[in-house]
Amino acid sequence: MGAALRGGDVVVLSGDLGAGKTTFVQGAADALGVRANVTSPSFVLVREYAGRARIVHVDVYRLSSLQELIDLGYEELFAPDAITFIEWGDAVDELLPDARFEVDLRTESEAERRITVRARDEALRARLAGMLFERWAVPV
Ligand SMILES: Nc1ncnc2c1ncn2[C@@H]1O[C@H](COP(=O)(O)OP(=O)(O)OP(=O)(O)O)[C@@H](O)[C@H]1O
Ligand SMILES: [Mg+2]
């Protein structure tokens, strides 16, 4: 999925505590050419990396209100040149752009995860279908 993302894309990650949201972003960032070590932004809320595009990694788990995200200048998070990953983004649903990918990770057992990927709008859905087909020949 990382390889197919481009500037302006927003990926919202939800799911159980410790299900692998940060690990997913690490993989996507790797595919996006990020050389730096991607670490959880839980405490700092936002980290940025240079890759094929500007990569913004947000974790809103510790935000106590939506106002904190607004204070961060959240509109800049969704800049057209940035690829934004937002962990626990479902908690700030009303602030998210409509055009977004959603990745939900659920812990099935210690060694198994169920990952559901959705696209919120028609154009993104077509791109998502393309990504899946290209990588795994999954017909969508
Ligand atoms: N696919 C995987 N295979 C094996 N271990 C994994 C996998 N995904 C995550 N882990 C391990 O699970 C732990 C939690 O992963 P991670 O930090 O990515 O989860 P998270 O959903 O971001 O957690 P949080 O809810 O705290 O943000 C880490 O120790 C990580 O190494
Ligand atoms: Mg995390």
PDB file of C-alpha atoms and ligand atoms in Angstrom:
ATOM      1  CA  MET A   1       0.000   0.000   0.000  1.00  0.00           C
ATOM      2  CA  GLY A   2       2.833   2.375   0.885  1.00  0.00           C
ATOM      3  CA  ALA A   3       4.305   2.069  -2.589  1.00  0.00           C
ATOM      4  CA  ALA A   4       1.058   3.296  -4.144  1.00  0.00           C
ATOM      5  CA  LEU A   5       0.461   6.284  -1.845  1.00  0.00           C
ATOM      6  CA  ARG A   6       1.105   9.833  -2.987  1.00  0.00           C
ATOM      7  CA  GLY A   7       1.021  13.419  -1.747  1.00  0.00           C
ATOM      8  CA  GLY A   8      -2.344  14.411  -0.311  1.00  0.00           C
ATOM      9  CA  ASP A   9      -3.248  10.887   0.769  1.00  0.00           C
ATOM     10  CA  VAL A  10      -4.592  10.342   4.270  1.00  0.00           C
ATOM     11  CA  VAL A  11      -4.501   6.915   5.914  1.00  0.00           C
ATOM     12  CA  VAL A  12      -6.494   6.512   9.120  1.00  0.00           C
ATOM     13  CA  LEU A  13      -5.462   3.586  11.325  1.00  0.00           C
ATOM     14  CA  SER A  14      -7.764   2.113  13.924  1.00  0.00           C
ATOM     15  CA  GLY A  15      -7.854  -1.072  15.925  1.00  0.00           C
ATOM     16  CA  ASP A  16      -6.915  -2.715  19.173  1.00  0.00           C
ATOM     17  CA  LEU A  17      -4.168  -1.395  21.413  1.00  0.00           C
ATOM     18  CA  GLY A  18      -0.922  -2.887  20.139  1.00  0.00           C
ATOM     19  CA  ALA A  19      -2.536  -4.429  17.062  1.00  0.00           C
ATOM     20  CA  GLY A  20       0.231  -3.115  14.803  1.00  0.00           C
ATOM     21  CA  LYS A  21      -0.759   0.376  13.647  1.00  0.00           C
ATOM     22  CA  THR A  22       2.731   1.788  14.099  1.00  0.00           C
ATOM     23  CA  THR A  23       4.244  -1.342  12.541  1.00  0.00           C
ATOM     24  CA  PHE A  24       1.986  -0.855   9.511  1.00  0.00           C
ATOM     25  CA  VAL A  25       3.196   2.749   9.153  1.00  0.00           C
ATOM     26  CA  GLN A  26       6.813   1.567   9.430  1.00  0.00           C
ATOM     27  CA  GLY A  27       6.251  -0.784   6.500  1.00  0.00           C
ATOM     28  CA  ALA A  28       4.470   1.847   4.433  1.00  0.00           C
ATOM     29  CA  ALA A  29       7.183   4.428   5.190  1.00  0.00           C
ATOM     30  CA  ASP A  30       9.824   1.943   4.107  1.00  0.00           C
ATOM     31  CA  ALA A  31       8.025   1.495   0.795  1.00  0.00           C
ATOM     32  CA  LEU A  32       7.887   5.293   0.509  1.00  0.00           C
ATOM     33  CA  GLY A  33      11.649   5.524   0.729  1.00  0.00           C
ATOM     34  CA  VAL A  34      11.926   6.775   4.306  1.00  0.00           C
ATOM     35  CA  ARG A  35      15.422   5.952   5.529  1.00  0.00           C
ATOM     36  CA  ALA A  36      14.935   7.229   9.080  1.00  0.00           C
ATOM     37  CA  ASN A  37      13.737   4.991  11.882  1.00  0.00           C
ATOM     38  CA  VAL A  38       9.969   5.393  12.208  1.00  0.00           C
ATOM     39  CA  THR A  39       8.928   5.309  15.862  1.00  0.00           C
ATOM     40  CA  SER A  40       5.579   5.693  17.590  1.00  0.00           C
ATOM     41  CA  PRO A  41       4.398   9.289  17.822  1.00  0.00           C
ATOM     42  CA  SER A  42       2.268   8.451  20.892  1.00  0.00           C
ATOM     43  CA  PHE A  43       4.024  10.947  23.137  1.00  0.00           C
ATOM     44  CA  VAL A  44       4.925  13.677  20.676  1.00  0.00           C
ATOM     45  CA  LEU A  45       1.640  13.386  18.730  1.00  0.00           C
ATOM     46  CA  VAL A  46       3.244  14.184  15.368  1.00  0.00           C
ATOM     47  CA  ARG A  47       6.450  13.096  13.638  1.00  0.00           C
ATOM     48  CA  GLU A  48       7.591  13.961  10.140  1.00  0.00           C
ATOM     49  CA  TYR A  49       9.835  12.098   7.742  1.00  0.00           C
ATOM     50  CA  ALA A  50      11.273  12.761   4.320  1.00  0.00           C
ATOM     51  CA  GLY A  51      10.463  10.103   1.764  1.00  0.00           C
ATOM     52  CA  ARG A  52       9.080  10.107  -1.754  1.00  0.00           C
ATOM     53  CA  ALA A  53       6.753  12.746  -0.293  1.00  0.00           C
ATOM     54  CA  ARG A  54       6.602  14.446   3.094  1.00  0.00           C
ATOM     55  CA  ILE A  55       5.389  11.753   5.500  1.00  0.00           C
ATOM     56  CA  VAL A  56       3.401  12.904   8.528  1.00  0.00           C
ATOM     57  CA  HIS A  57       2.687  10.367  11.274  1.00  0.00           C
ATOM     58  CA  VAL A  58       0.157  11.353  13.907  1.00  0.00           C
ATOM     59  CA  ASP A  59      -1.129   9.520  16.974  1.00  0.00           C
ATOM     60  CA  VAL A  60      -4.203  11.060  18.557  1.00  0.00           C
ATOM     61  CA  TYR A  61      -4.610   8.437  21.292  1.00  0.00           C
ATOM     62  CA  ARG A  62      -3.458  10.810  24.017  1.00  0.00           C
ATOM     63  CA  LEU A  63      -5.387  13.817  22.857  1.00  0.00           C
ATOM     64  CA  SER A  64      -7.975  14.714  25.435  1.00  0.00           C
ATOM     65  CA  SER A  65      -9.945  16.901  23.077  1.00  0.00           C
ATOM     66  CA  LEU A  66     -10.333  17.706  19.435  1.00  0.00           C
ATOM     67  CA  GLN A  67      -9.134  21.193  20.260  1.00  0.00           C
ATOM     68  CA  GLU A  68      -5.598  19.881  20.771  1.00  0.00           C
ATOM     69  CA  LEU A  69      -5.462  18.651  17.206  1.00  0.00           C
ATOM     70  CA  ILE A  70      -6.802  21.972  15.997  1.00  0.00           C
ATOM     71  CA  ASP A  71      -4.122  23.725  18.078  1.00  0.00           C
ATOM     72  CA  LEU A  72      -1.510  21.610  16.310  1.00  0.00           C
ATOM     73  CA  GLY A  73      -2.653  23.216  13.091  1.00  0.00           C
ATOM     74  CA  TYR A  74      -4.312  20.044  11.919  1.00  0.00           C
ATOM     75  CA  GLU A  75      -5.066  21.448   8.479  1.00  0.00           C
ATOM     76  CA  GLU A  76      -1.331  21.383   7.792  1.00  0.00           C
ATOM     77  CA  LEU A  77      -1.406  17.678   8.547  1.00  0.00           C
ATOM     78  CA  PHE A  78      -3.558  17.156   5.506  1.00  0.00           C
ATOM     79  CA  ALA A  79      -1.500  19.307   3.151  1.00  0.00           C
ATOM     80  CA  PRO A  80      -1.588  18.351  -0.531  1.00  0.00           C
ATOM     81  CA  ASP A  81       2.136  17.526  -0.553  1.00  0.00           C
ATOM     82  CA  ALA A  82       2.020  15.285   2.526  1.00  0.00           C
ATOM     83  CA  ILE A  83       1.061  11.674   3.055  1.00  0.00           C
ATOM     84  CA  THR A  84      -0.557  11.609   6.472  1.00  0.00           C
ATOM     85  CA  PHE A  85      -0.924   8.498   8.654  1.00  0.00           C
ATOM     86  CA  ILE A  86      -3.125   9.016  11.669  1.00  0.00           C
ATOM     87  CA  GLU A  87      -3.311   6.396  14.421  1.00  0.00           C
ATOM     88  CA  TRP A  88      -6.619   6.302  16.319  1.00  0.00           C
ATOM     89  CA  GLY A  89      -7.884   8.785  13.748  1.00  0.00           C
ATOM     90  CA  ASP A  90     -11.398   7.385  14.033  1.00  0.00           C
ATOM     91  CA  ALA A  91     -11.601   9.272  17.341  1.00  0.00           C
ATOM     92  CA  VAL A  92     -11.422  12.597  15.499  1.00  0.00           C
ATOM     93  CA  ASP A  93     -13.670  11.526  12.671  1.00  0.00           C
ATOM     94  CA  GLU A  94     -15.284  14.894  12.116  1.00  0.00           C
ATOM     95  CA  LEU A  95     -11.905  16.557  11.496  1.00  0.00           C
ATOM     96  CA  LEU A  96     -10.763  14.108   8.847  1.00  0.00           C
ATOM     97  CA  PRO A  97     -10.970  14.690   5.129  1.00  0.00           C
ATOM     98  CA  ASP A  98     -13.689  12.653   3.443  1.00  0.00           C
ATOM     99  CA  ALA A  99     -11.250  11.279   0.899  1.00  0.00           C
ATOM    100  CA  ARG A 100      -9.193   8.887   2.972  1.00  0.00           C
ATOM    101  CA  PHE A 101      -8.036   5.336   3.276  1.00  0.00           C
ATOM    102  CA  GLU A 102      -8.950   3.458   6.425  1.00  0.00           C
ATOM    103  CA  VAL A 103      -6.946   0.569   7.817  1.00  0.00           C
ATOM    104  CA  ASP A 104      -8.419  -1.326  10.747  1.00  0.00           C
ATOM    105  CA  LEU A 105      -6.232  -3.858  12.546  1.00  0.00           C
ATOM    106  CA  ARG A 106      -7.732  -6.417  14.901  1.00  0.00           C
ATOM    107  CA  THR A 107      -5.883  -8.920  17.051  1.00  0.00           C
ATOM    108  CA  GLU A 108      -7.273 -12.381  16.296  1.00  0.00           C
ATOM    109  CA  SER A 109      -4.652 -14.206  18.334  1.00  0.00           C
ATOM    110  CA  GLU A 110      -1.096 -13.510  19.404  1.00  0.00           C
ATOM    111  CA  ALA A 111       0.206 -14.272  15.920  1.00  0.00           C
ATOM    112  CA  GLU A 112      -2.780 -13.297  13.779  1.00  0.00           C
ATOM    113  CA  ARG A 113      -4.249  -9.986  12.697  1.00  0.00           C
ATOM    114  CA  ARG A 114      -7.306  -9.219  10.638  1.00  0.00           C
ATOM    115  CA  ILE A 115      -6.651  -6.123   8.536  1.00  0.00           C
ATOM    116  CA  THR A 116      -9.517  -4.342   6.810  1.00  0.00           C
ATOM    117  CA  VAL A 117      -8.659  -1.663   4.265  1.00  0.00           C
ATOM    118  CA  ARG A 118     -11.338   0.703   3.013  1.00  0.00           C
ATOM    119  CA  ALA A 119     -11.406   3.710   0.740  1.00  0.00           C
ATOM    120  CA  ARG A 120     -13.902   6.405   1.480  1.00  0.00           C
ATOM    121  CA  ASP A 121     -14.499   7.781  -1.965  1.00  0.00           C
ATOM    122  CA  GLU A 122     -14.888   6.490  -5.492  1.00  0.00           C
ATOM    123  CA  ALA A 123     -11.528   7.621  -6.865  1.00  0.00           C
ATOM    124  CA  LEU A 124      -9.670   6.196  -3.869  1.00  0.00           C
ATOM    125  CA  ARG A 125     -11.618   2.963  -4.147  1.00  0.00           C
ATOM    126  CA  ALA A 126     -10.416   2.562  -7.707  1.00  0.00           C
ATOM    127  CA  ARG A 127      -6.830   3.199  -6.618  1.00  0.00           C
ATOM    128  CA  LEU A 128      -7.178   0.748  -3.748  1.00  0.00           C
ATOM    129  CA  ALA A 129      -8.480  -1.915  -6.098  1.00  0.00           C
ATOM    130  CA  GLY A 130      -5.476  -1.222  -8.338  1.00  0.00           C
ATOM    131  CA  MET A 131      -3.062  -1.549  -5.404  1.00  0.00           C
ATOM    132  CA  LEU A 132      -4.532  -4.846  -4.284  1.00  0.00           C
ATOM    133  CA  PHE A 133      -4.607  -6.257  -7.775  1.00  0.00           C
ATOM    134  CA  GLU A 134      -1.064  -5.216  -8.545  1.00  0.00           C
ATOM    135  CA  ARG A 135       0.396  -6.627  -5.360  1.00  0.00           C
ATOM    136  CA  TRP A 136      -1.614  -9.746  -4.727  1.00  0.00           C
ATOM    137  CA  ALA A 137      -3.773 -10.220  -7.810  1.00  0.00           C
ATOM    138  CA  VAL A 138      -6.850  -9.816  -5.626  1.00  0.00           C
ATOM    139  CA  PRO A 139      -9.818  -9.044  -7.886  1.00  0.00           C
ATOM    140  CA  VAL A 140     -11.937  -6.289  -6.316  1.00  0.00           C
TER     141      VAL A 140
HETATM  142  N1  LIG B   1       2.707  -8.077  12.018  1.00  0.00           N
HETATM  143  C1  LIG B   1       3.324  -8.214  13.195  1.00  0.00           C
HETATM  144  N2  LIG B   1       4.024  -9.310  13.478  1.00  0.00           N
HETATM  145  C2  LIG B   1       4.635  -9.457  14.660  1.00  0.00           C
HETATM  146  N3  LIG B   1       4.646  -8.531  15.638  1.00  0.00           N
HETATM  147  C3  LIG B   1       3.997  -7.409  15.407  1.00  0.00           C
HETATM  148  C4  LIG B   1       3.285  -7.183  14.194  1.00  0.00           C
HETATM  149  N4  LIG B   1       2.690  -5.969  14.260  1.00  0.00           N
HETATM  150  C5  LIG B   1       3.030  -5.475  15.467  1.00  0.00           C
HETATM  151  N5  LIG B   1       3.805  -6.338  16.162  1.00  0.00           N
HETATM  152  C6  LIG B   1       4.346  -6.097  17.509  1.00  0.00           C
HETATM  153  O1  LIG B   1       3.279  -5.724  18.361  1.00  0.00           O
HETATM  154  C7  LIG B   1       3.669  -4.654  19.214  1.00  0.00           C
HETATM  155  C8  LIG B   1       2.756  -3.482  19.060  1.00  0.00           C
HETATM  156  O2  LIG B   1       2.832  -3.022  17.710  1.00  0.00           O
HETATM  157  P1  LIG B   1       2.555  -1.524  17.312  1.00  0.00           P
HETATM  158  O3  LIG B   1       3.273  -0.603  18.207  1.00  0.00           O
HETATM  159  O4  LIG B   1       2.784  -1.426  15.854  1.00  0.00           O
HETATM  160  O5  LIG B   1       0.997  -1.464  17.617  1.00  0.00           O
HETATM  161  P2  LIG B   1       0.050  -0.178  17.684  1.00  0.00           P
HETATM  162  O6  LIG B   1      -1.275  -0.636  17.205  1.00  0.00           O
HETATM  163  O7  LIG B   1       0.687   0.966  16.999  1.00  0.00           O
HETATM  164  O8  LIG B   1       0.026   0.094  19.220  1.00  0.00           O
HETATM  165  P3  LIG B   1      -0.637   1.355  19.981  1.00  0.00           P
HETATM  166  O9  LIG B   1      -2.067   0.969  20.141  1.00  0.00           O
HETATM  167  O10 LIG B   1       0.108   1.395  21.265  1.00  0.00           O
HETATM  168  O11 LIG B   1      -0.406   2.545  19.094  1.00  0.00           O
HETATM  169  C9  LIG B   1       5.122  -4.329  18.862  1.00  0.00           C
HETATM  170  O12 LIG B   1       5.937  -4.984  19.805  1.00  0.00           O
HETATM  171  C10 LIG B   1       5.300  -4.918  17.483  1.00  0.00           C
HETATM  172  O13 LIG B   1       6.646  -5.334  17.274  1.00  0.00           O
HETATM  173 MG    MG B   2       1.070   2.889  17.709  1.00  0.00          MG
END
